[in-house]
Amino acid sequence: MRCLRRLAKYESGEERNVKNICVTLQYDGSRYDGWQKQGNTDNTIQGKLEAMLSKLFEQEIEVHGSGRTDAGVHAVGQTASFAVNTVLGPAKIAEQMNSYLPKDINVVDCKIMDARFHARLNAKRKTYKYRLCTGNVRPVFGRQYVLWHPQELDLAAMKKAAAYLVGEHDFRSFCGNRHMKKSTVREVYEVSFEETVRKEGDAEYPELVISFTGEGFLQNMVRIMVGTLLEVGTGARKPEEMKQILDGKNRELAGAMAPAHGLTLWKVEY
Amino acid sequence: MRCLRRLAKYESGEERNVKNICVTLQYDGSRYDGWQKQGNTDNTIQGKLEAMLSKLFEQEIEVHGSGRTDAGVHAVGQTASFAVNTVLGPAKIAEQMNSYLPKDINVVDCKIMDARFHARLNAKRKTYKYRLCTGNVRPVFGRQYVLWHPQELDLAAMKKAAAYLVGEHDFRSFCGNRHMKKSTVREVYEVSFEETVRKEGDAEYPELVISFTGEGFLQNMVRIMVGTLLEVGTGARKPEEMKQILDGKNRELAGAMAPAHGLTLWKVEY
């Protein structure tokens, strides 16, 4: 019905400028209740975007993200699509959006897509990164984006454990939604570990960054995988337990969920 | 009198463990009213340190910083000295301090110094860095530590202007304290410019970092120099005006003071 009305508008000339836009967004999730809109008490990224766009373009605009990010999780490459009736080109749309967005959200890319493109339905691969500061001294700068974890970690054991997660599995044990009715089978393409040192003046902050690439992730899945890998790293669990955790299909078997602020949605590929 | 009492205590054995400590500090100045203690309504770095140390070591402790930093200015290498009567070694002192300091202040180095060492009186060189994000897109991550300045800057003109500041000059025109009674003569050893690109995922944020090294700086001096250099960079002033500004010895002649949050005290050398 809605489509037919749109078609009629288009034929009448009123909607000839309807564009399907895909934006790449960066946000500091610290002060938000996550991506997904929440009715009235709205303090979400999606909610902020829709309110701003609807006001800016004087039309109701629905924004589709590539997926939800939890409260406190950041993004350097979240994608979102929306249809808008405007004569503006993509560069101007991005500029307008940035001039109205709060300081902790911005648009770094804006493209016109085919009318059928949908940021969630067409997403093929997603990458998340979890940053851990592993030194003895708690970091001051950028502390909002890393988890300080000064205990020693057995990286070899963590890598061994992570290998169990790669491939297509039922990740029910790693799903934060215990009443999930849809399939909990996902394919994880890669889990990789990178050790770096961040310098701030003469002080050095060693970091361990764990990257997860997959076709998609369940609610809280990356944070539960990180929490479980940390339990392996500190010796509280053996790497081989990962198999039993997966096979058990029970959230109780996996480890604690790692804090949100260490996690960043890095990239969405189409 | 106080010294004599201390000496008496020392001879009686009570103060045999008095150590003169120098710590290197990092802090995110965003939520503080600067370095220097301010009586009762105290929300300063010095105030937080003295309160914490006095409680930790159960004795009154006075902390001497290498110098004051303005409200909102950060430090990756501030130094401070204090005398404390303790059997603890420097590593343990740093560890104890860090376990009681708030999340935005930490100790990255701690040394026992000669009894006559004083963090301010013995400082020989200081380096400050001012970070500008010069791209069209406002940065999200680490936005607390850079000034977003999307207007185009004439770097050659800024370098030419900066050359006038190097050397020993009366910097009265660049002094925020208009009633300064002490000498406003200072020697600036170097002003340098570095262009870098910070990457966040696929997005690039070009940065211009201006570093100032000198024997010491007057109140607000670095921020007023930056503000004036930016006016040269945007073409509002000519580089040659710097000479007249210095010669005029009048704060009205120099440019606006750049915002605090772009500035970081980088290093203090002895």
XYZ file of C-alpha atoms in Angstrom:
540
model
C 0.000 0.000 0.000
C 2.763 2.364 1.099
C 4.700 1.383 -2.024
C 1.770 2.126 -4.253
C 1.376 5.549 -2.689
C 5.078 6.195 -3.235
C 4.773 5.074 -6.862
C 1.835 7.421 -7.387
C 3.858 10.258 -5.876
C 6.794 9.382 -8.080
C 4.662 9.366 -11.196
C 3.161 12.687 -10.229
C 6.711 14.072 -10.103
C 6.640 14.703 -6.391
C 9.207 12.012 -5.537
C 11.500 12.127 -8.511
C 14.373 13.017 -6.239
C 14.038 10.105 -3.850
C 17.547 8.796 -3.243
C 18.624 5.688 -1.397
C 21.570 6.790 0.709
C 24.213 4.728 2.497
C 26.319 6.509 5.091
C 29.392 5.280 6.973
C 29.270 6.499 10.547
C 31.730 6.870 13.397
C 30.541 7.234 16.948
C 31.804 7.264 20.480
C 29.177 5.064 22.136
C 30.071 6.140 25.703
C 26.978 8.193 26.429
C 24.421 6.328 24.292
C 22.026 3.471 24.960
C 23.311 1.659 21.874
C 22.237 1.772 18.250
C 18.616 0.684 18.337
C 15.756 3.132 18.828
C 13.834 2.743 22.083
C 10.418 4.354 22.037
C 10.090 7.475 24.135
C 13.174 7.687 26.341
C 15.358 7.755 23.322
C 19.103 8.159 23.711
C 20.220 5.932 20.863
C 22.302 6.536 17.743
C 19.464 5.448 15.435
C 17.033 7.668 17.319
C 19.361 10.708 17.115
C 19.881 10.133 13.378
C 16.207 9.738 12.532
C 15.175 12.782 14.558
C 17.900 14.890 12.962
C 17.239 13.695 9.381
C 13.472 14.100 9.682
C 13.966 17.673 10.854
C 16.664 18.449 8.291
C 14.719 17.156 5.283
C 11.230 17.911 6.636
C 10.024 14.365 5.972
C 9.760 11.199 8.002
C 12.969 9.214 7.560
C 13.623 5.675 8.702
C 17.282 4.686 9.148
C 18.405 1.062 8.767
C 21.712 0.247 10.428
C 23.885 -2.706 9.377
C 23.109 -4.069 12.824
C 22.678 -3.016 16.441
C 25.600 -2.093 18.640
C 25.202 -2.468 22.429
C 25.079 0.473 24.812
C 28.624 1.817 25.205
C 30.023 0.125 22.087
C 31.787 2.387 19.558
C 31.931 2.399 15.758
C 34.530 3.561 13.274
C 32.687 1.992 10.349
C 28.997 1.465 11.048
C 26.836 1.714 7.933
C 23.218 2.798 7.639
C 20.833 3.327 4.755
C 17.789 5.534 4.337
C 15.603 6.911 1.551
C 15.264 10.671 1.265
C 13.572 12.979 -1.167
C 16.139 15.662 -1.876
C 17.933 17.462 -4.659
C 21.170 17.479 -2.624
C 24.110 15.337 -3.700
C 25.885 12.919 -1.336
C 28.709 15.298 -0.297
C 26.188 17.985 0.613
C 24.009 15.481 2.485
C 27.025 14.390 4.573
C 27.993 17.998 5.251
C 24.449 18.885 6.333
C 24.198 15.822 8.559
C 27.545 16.596 10.231
C 26.582 20.160 10.924
C 23.581 18.944 12.954
C 24.976 15.793 14.569
C 26.322 15.885 18.148
C 30.107 15.921 18.682
C 30.345 12.183 19.239
C 28.689 11.029 15.990
C 29.827 11.810 12.470
C 29.402 10.808 8.846
C 32.679 9.896 7.133
C 31.235 8.633 3.865
C 27.984 9.067 1.957
C 26.948 7.304 -1.261
C 23.856 7.023 -3.429
C 22.919 3.354 -3.776
C 20.621 1.301 -5.925
C 16.995 1.586 -4.739
C 17.064 -2.009 -3.440
C 20.144 -1.560 -1.225
C 19.547 -2.137 2.499
C 22.391 -1.677 5.031
C 21.425 -4.713 7.099
C 20.024 -7.129 4.519
C 22.908 -6.670 2.086
C 25.775 -6.797 4.613
C 28.175 -9.650 3.789
C 30.945 -9.381 6.410
C 31.428 -7.497 9.621
C 34.574 -6.839 11.605
C 34.677 -5.916 15.281
C 37.801 -5.052 17.257
C 38.216 -5.396 20.990
C 41.072 -3.371 22.487
C 42.793 -4.361 25.715
C 45.446 -2.282 27.445
C 47.648 -4.943 29.037
C 50.253 -2.829 30.860
C 50.578 -2.222 34.591
C 49.593 1.425 34.272
C 45.989 2.300 33.521
C 45.781 4.418 30.366
C 44.582 8.014 30.651
C 44.156 9.049 27.008
C 41.545 7.139 25.063
C 40.665 5.157 28.210
C 37.051 5.281 26.972
C 37.937 2.926 24.099
C 40.080 0.205 25.698
C 39.617 -2.232 28.538
C 42.468 -2.022 31.025
C 43.435 -5.606 31.817
C 46.771 -5.665 33.674
C 46.818 -9.398 34.473
C 49.226 -11.461 32.399
C 47.629 -13.286 29.463
C 48.703 -16.546 27.839
C 48.385 -15.479 24.221
C 49.168 -18.933 22.816
C 46.296 -20.431 24.820
C 43.959 -17.652 23.672
C 44.859 -18.272 20.027
C 44.256 -21.984 20.476
C 40.856 -21.286 22.043
C 39.930 -18.774 19.336
C 40.567 -21.393 16.622
C 37.536 -23.339 17.927
C 35.312 -20.339 17.206
C 36.268 -20.031 13.538
C 33.873 -21.654 11.077
C 30.132 -22.209 11.017
C 28.789 -23.099 14.467
C 25.692 -22.813 16.566
C 26.744 -19.937 18.836
C 23.811 -20.243 21.250
C 26.251 -20.428 24.191
C 27.594 -17.023 23.133
C 24.219 -15.358 22.646
C 23.128 -12.720 25.176
C 19.465 -13.176 24.268
C 18.466 -16.364 26.102
C 15.063 -16.418 24.429
C 16.410 -16.134 20.894
C 13.905 -17.902 18.650
C 15.682 -17.457 15.333
C 18.718 -19.461 14.278
C 21.861 -18.977 16.353
C 24.071 -20.493 13.655
C 26.675 -18.051 12.345
C 29.912 -18.272 10.439
C 33.001 -16.658 11.941
C 35.624 -16.149 9.231
C 38.582 -15.067 11.319
C 39.724 -14.260 14.842
C 43.104 -12.522 14.927
C 45.335 -11.057 17.614
C 47.582 -8.048 17.286
C 50.030 -6.812 19.900
C 50.957 -3.151 19.652
C 52.385 -0.437 21.869
C 50.712 2.930 22.066
C 53.034 5.779 23.027
C 51.926 8.847 24.954
C 55.043 10.998 25.361
C 57.678 8.784 26.994
C 55.113 6.387 28.488
C 54.267 3.162 26.665
C 50.951 1.372 26.853
C 51.032 -2.177 25.483
C 47.812 -3.228 23.784
C 46.289 -6.473 22.615
C 43.657 -6.061 19.909
C 41.393 -9.005 19.096
C 39.611 -8.758 15.729
C 36.565 -10.813 14.790
C 35.315 -11.079 11.216
C 32.140 -12.957 10.405
C 28.985 -12.947 8.350
C 27.213 -11.474 11.357
C 27.146 -11.751 15.135
C 24.432 -12.503 17.686
C 23.508 -10.124 20.489
C 26.519 -9.625 22.844
C 28.318 -12.423 20.958
C 31.653 -10.649 20.469
C 31.747 -9.488 24.102
C 30.995 -12.996 25.398
C 33.679 -14.479 23.118
C 36.178 -11.890 24.434
C 35.194 -12.577 28.054
C 35.644 -16.312 27.529
C 38.988 -15.852 25.746
C 40.187 -13.704 28.672
C 39.312 -16.530 31.065
C 41.463 -18.802 28.914
C 44.240 -16.187 28.861
C 44.379 -15.942 32.654
C 44.378 -19.739 33.007
C 40.895 -19.998 34.522
C 39.839 -22.205 31.584
C 41.596 -24.510 29.153
C 41.473 -23.744 25.391
C 39.883 -27.155 24.749
C 36.794 -26.138 26.762
C 35.685 -24.002 23.810
C 34.468 -27.111 22.017
C 32.308 -28.187 24.971
C 30.965 -24.646 25.339
C 29.885 -24.579 21.685
C 28.462 -28.106 21.805
C 26.538 -27.422 25.027
C 24.449 -24.640 23.401
C 23.910 -23.032 26.786
C 24.842 -19.469 27.757
C 25.794 -20.639 31.277
C 28.751 -22.560 29.855
C 30.553 -19.563 28.327
C 32.464 -16.890 30.231
C 31.445 -13.472 31.491
C 30.604 -10.760 28.986
C 33.504 -8.315 28.513
C 32.686 -4.610 29.154
C 31.183 -2.678 26.241
C 33.681 0.186 26.110
C 36.564 -1.948 24.738
C 34.532 -2.906 21.651
C 34.374 -1.084 18.317
C 32.423 -2.022 15.182
C 35.261 -1.654 12.702
C 33.938 -2.389 9.233
C 30.874 -3.618 7.329
C 31.444 -5.083 3.884
C 28.903 -5.584 1.076
C 62.060 26.970 62.058
C 60.291 24.201 60.180
C 63.660 22.972 58.913
C 65.062 22.871 62.421
C 62.095 20.879 63.616
C 62.587 18.476 60.699
C 66.292 18.163 61.529
C 65.449 17.389 65.144
C 63.002 14.733 63.977
C 65.622 13.310 61.660
C 68.219 13.119 64.400
C 65.727 11.445 66.682
C 65.310 8.778 64.006
C 61.693 9.681 63.303
C 62.375 11.034 59.786
C 65.156 8.798 58.600
C 62.985 7.627 55.724
C 62.178 11.031 54.297
C 62.519 10.724 50.530
C 62.380 13.447 47.903
C 60.245 11.995 45.128
C 59.811 13.139 41.537
C 56.864 11.702 39.626
C 56.001 12.013 35.928
C 52.266 12.423 35.524
C 49.763 12.052 32.705
C 46.350 13.615 32.937
C 43.303 14.341 30.885
C 42.615 17.925 31.951
C 39.040 17.973 30.584
C 37.214 17.983 33.908
C 39.744 19.852 36.051
C 40.249 23.503 36.953
C 43.912 23.232 35.967
C 47.002 22.284 37.942
C 47.114 24.843 40.726
C 45.349 24.325 44.052
C 42.481 26.730 44.748
C 41.540 26.938 48.403
C 38.243 25.318 49.286
C 36.422 24.583 46.047
C 39.237 22.411 44.926
C 39.004 20.555 41.632
C 42.623 20.803 40.571
C 45.291 18.216 39.781
C 47.611 19.516 42.524
C 44.729 19.512 45.008
C 43.729 15.928 44.118
C 47.349 14.756 44.454
C 47.984 16.437 47.800
C 44.731 15.181 49.304
C 45.422 11.654 48.085
C 49.080 11.590 49.199
C 48.332 13.075 52.614
C 45.703 10.390 53.189
C 47.842 7.589 51.767
C 50.943 8.399 53.827
C 49.123 9.859 56.850
C 51.214 13.032 56.794
C 50.828 16.466 55.302
C 52.375 16.468 51.831
C 53.022 19.464 49.618
C 53.362 18.783 45.885
C 55.436 21.072 43.638
C 54.594 20.852 39.943
C 57.020 21.874 37.199
C 54.520 24.615 36.450
C 50.809 25.302 36.245
C 48.671 24.053 33.415
C 45.448 25.929 32.599
C 41.977 24.488 33.164
C 41.300 21.935 30.408
C 44.954 21.522 29.370
C 46.326 17.955 29.335
C 49.705 16.476 30.233
C 51.594 13.431 29.019
C 54.764 14.441 30.877
C 54.065 16.812 33.767
C 56.554 16.428 36.621
C 56.028 17.070 40.313
C 58.173 16.643 43.420
C 57.297 16.078 47.055
C 58.957 14.920 50.256
C 57.480 11.920 52.015
C 58.463 9.906 55.055
C 58.069 6.298 53.944
C 59.889 2.977 53.792
C 58.343 2.269 50.378
C 60.515 2.295 47.247
C 59.621 4.332 44.127
C 57.867 1.516 42.223
C 55.645 0.800 45.222
C 54.932 4.515 45.717
C 53.820 4.820 42.059
C 51.670 1.712 42.371
C 50.010 2.986 45.548
C 49.395 6.413 44.032
C 47.851 4.909 40.897
C 45.533 2.706 42.899
C 44.033 5.795 44.555
C 44.138 8.318 41.703
C 41.041 8.979 39.562
C 40.861 7.424 36.085
C 42.073 10.559 34.336
C 45.341 11.035 36.247
C 48.205 8.581 36.488
C 51.840 8.234 37.461
C 54.024 6.855 34.672
C 57.403 7.307 36.372
C 58.622 7.721 39.944
C 62.197 8.406 41.079
C 63.996 9.226 44.313
C 65.892 12.493 43.871
C 68.553 14.404 45.728
C 67.074 16.264 48.733
C 67.535 19.628 46.968
C 65.613 18.689 43.803
C 62.514 20.820 43.119
C 60.295 20.091 40.089
C 59.768 23.763 39.254
C 63.037 25.392 40.297
C 65.216 22.812 38.552
C 63.253 22.571 35.279
C 65.469 23.500 32.305
C 63.248 22.985 29.249
C 59.572 22.426 28.653
C 57.765 21.211 25.560
C 54.096 21.781 24.817
C 52.201 20.403 21.840
C 49.074 21.892 20.337
C 47.054 19.514 18.151
C 44.776 20.733 15.372
C 42.525 18.500 13.328
C 42.491 20.251 9.955
C 40.121 18.033 7.925
C 36.578 18.776 6.874
C 35.124 16.158 9.188
C 35.088 16.804 12.920
C 36.922 14.001 14.731
C 34.949 11.740 17.063
C 37.690 9.735 18.791
C 40.080 11.732 20.937
C 38.107 14.899 20.132
C 38.851 15.984 23.730
C 42.539 16.431 22.839
C 42.519 18.255 19.497
C 41.054 21.497 18.237
C 38.976 20.961 15.114
C 39.966 23.735 12.703
C 38.628 22.946 9.216
C 39.608 26.268 7.586
C 42.559 26.060 5.233
C 45.880 27.175 6.754
C 48.880 28.739 5.027
C 51.586 26.662 6.683
C 54.458 28.591 5.071
C 53.129 31.854 6.534
C 52.704 30.231 9.955
C 56.286 28.969 9.909
C 57.528 32.417 8.936
C 55.550 33.972 11.796
C 56.747 31.352 14.282
C 60.378 32.176 13.483
C 59.861 35.608 15.094
C 58.966 33.921 18.378
C 62.154 31.873 18.631
C 64.879 33.363 20.824
C 64.894 35.484 23.958
C 62.133 38.079 23.888
C 59.886 40.037 26.180
C 56.645 38.060 25.720
C 54.413 40.556 27.552
C 52.073 40.678 24.519
C 51.576 36.919 24.877
C 50.990 36.919 28.632
C 47.468 36.203 29.905
C 48.178 37.897 33.234
C 47.935 41.600 32.436
C 49.155 42.558 35.893
C 52.259 40.394 35.759
C 54.871 42.116 37.928
C 57.763 39.726 37.395
C 59.841 39.598 34.236
C 58.028 38.583 31.068
C 61.274 37.802 29.273
C 61.554 34.157 28.219
C 63.599 32.169 25.770
C 61.780 30.022 23.220
C 64.168 27.421 21.802
C 62.057 25.970 19.022
C 58.664 26.109 17.358
C 58.068 23.200 14.992
C 55.209 22.007 12.814
C 54.314 18.432 12.032
C 51.637 17.283 9.613
C 50.282 13.808 10.219
C 47.207 11.778 9.364
C 45.364 9.881 12.040
C 43.412 6.885 10.792
C 40.222 5.598 12.377
C 39.145 2.611 10.317
C 38.925 3.816 6.715
C 38.476 7.462 7.691
C 41.485 9.782 7.740
C 41.856 12.812 9.956
C 44.688 15.145 8.933
C 46.401 16.835 11.864
C 48.778 19.719 12.339
C 50.774 19.560 15.558
C 52.644 22.673 16.689
C 55.385 22.032 19.265
C 56.904 24.720 21.467
C 60.093 24.171 23.441
C 61.420 26.831 25.776
C 62.992 27.474 29.147
C 59.506 28.202 30.454
C 56.274 29.873 29.399
C 54.119 32.660 30.837
C 50.480 32.207 31.787
C 48.405 31.294 28.660
C 51.484 32.066 26.531
C 51.394 28.933 24.360
C 47.644 29.286 23.735
C 48.015 32.969 22.747
C 50.926 32.102 20.427
C 48.792 29.368 18.815
C 45.806 31.706 18.461
C 48.004 34.340 16.803
C 49.642 31.784 14.490
C 46.179 30.593 13.431
C 45.239 34.171 12.508
C 48.363 34.239 10.327
C 47.446 30.838 8.869
C 43.988 31.977 7.797
C 45.376 35.193 6.287
C 43.881 37.557 8.872
C 47.400 38.721 9.787
C 50.738 38.887 8.034
C 53.727 36.936 9.429
C 55.715 40.179 9.762
C 53.226 41.495 12.336
C 54.784 39.169 14.902
C 57.690 41.577 15.322
C 55.371 44.513 16.060
C 53.336 42.392 18.461
C 56.463 41.456 20.426
C 57.833 45.003 20.343
C 54.519 46.528 21.451
C 54.523 44.607 24.764
C 50.751 44.824 24.934
C 48.373 41.859 25.175
C 45.830 43.673 22.941
C 48.188 43.371 19.979
C 48.342 39.564 19.907
C 45.599 37.244 18.705
C 42.846 35.392 20.537
C 43.786 32.657 22.965
C 43.345 29.184 21.424
C 41.029 26.792 23.342
C 42.627 24.823 26.182
C 41.651 21.321 25.066
C 44.067 21.233 22.093
C 47.073 21.790 24.365
C 49.206 19.141 26.085
C 52.253 19.619 28.308
C 54.514 17.122 26.582
C 57.824 17.007 28.428
C 59.809 18.684 31.196
C 63.585 18.328 31.084
C 66.095 18.846 33.916
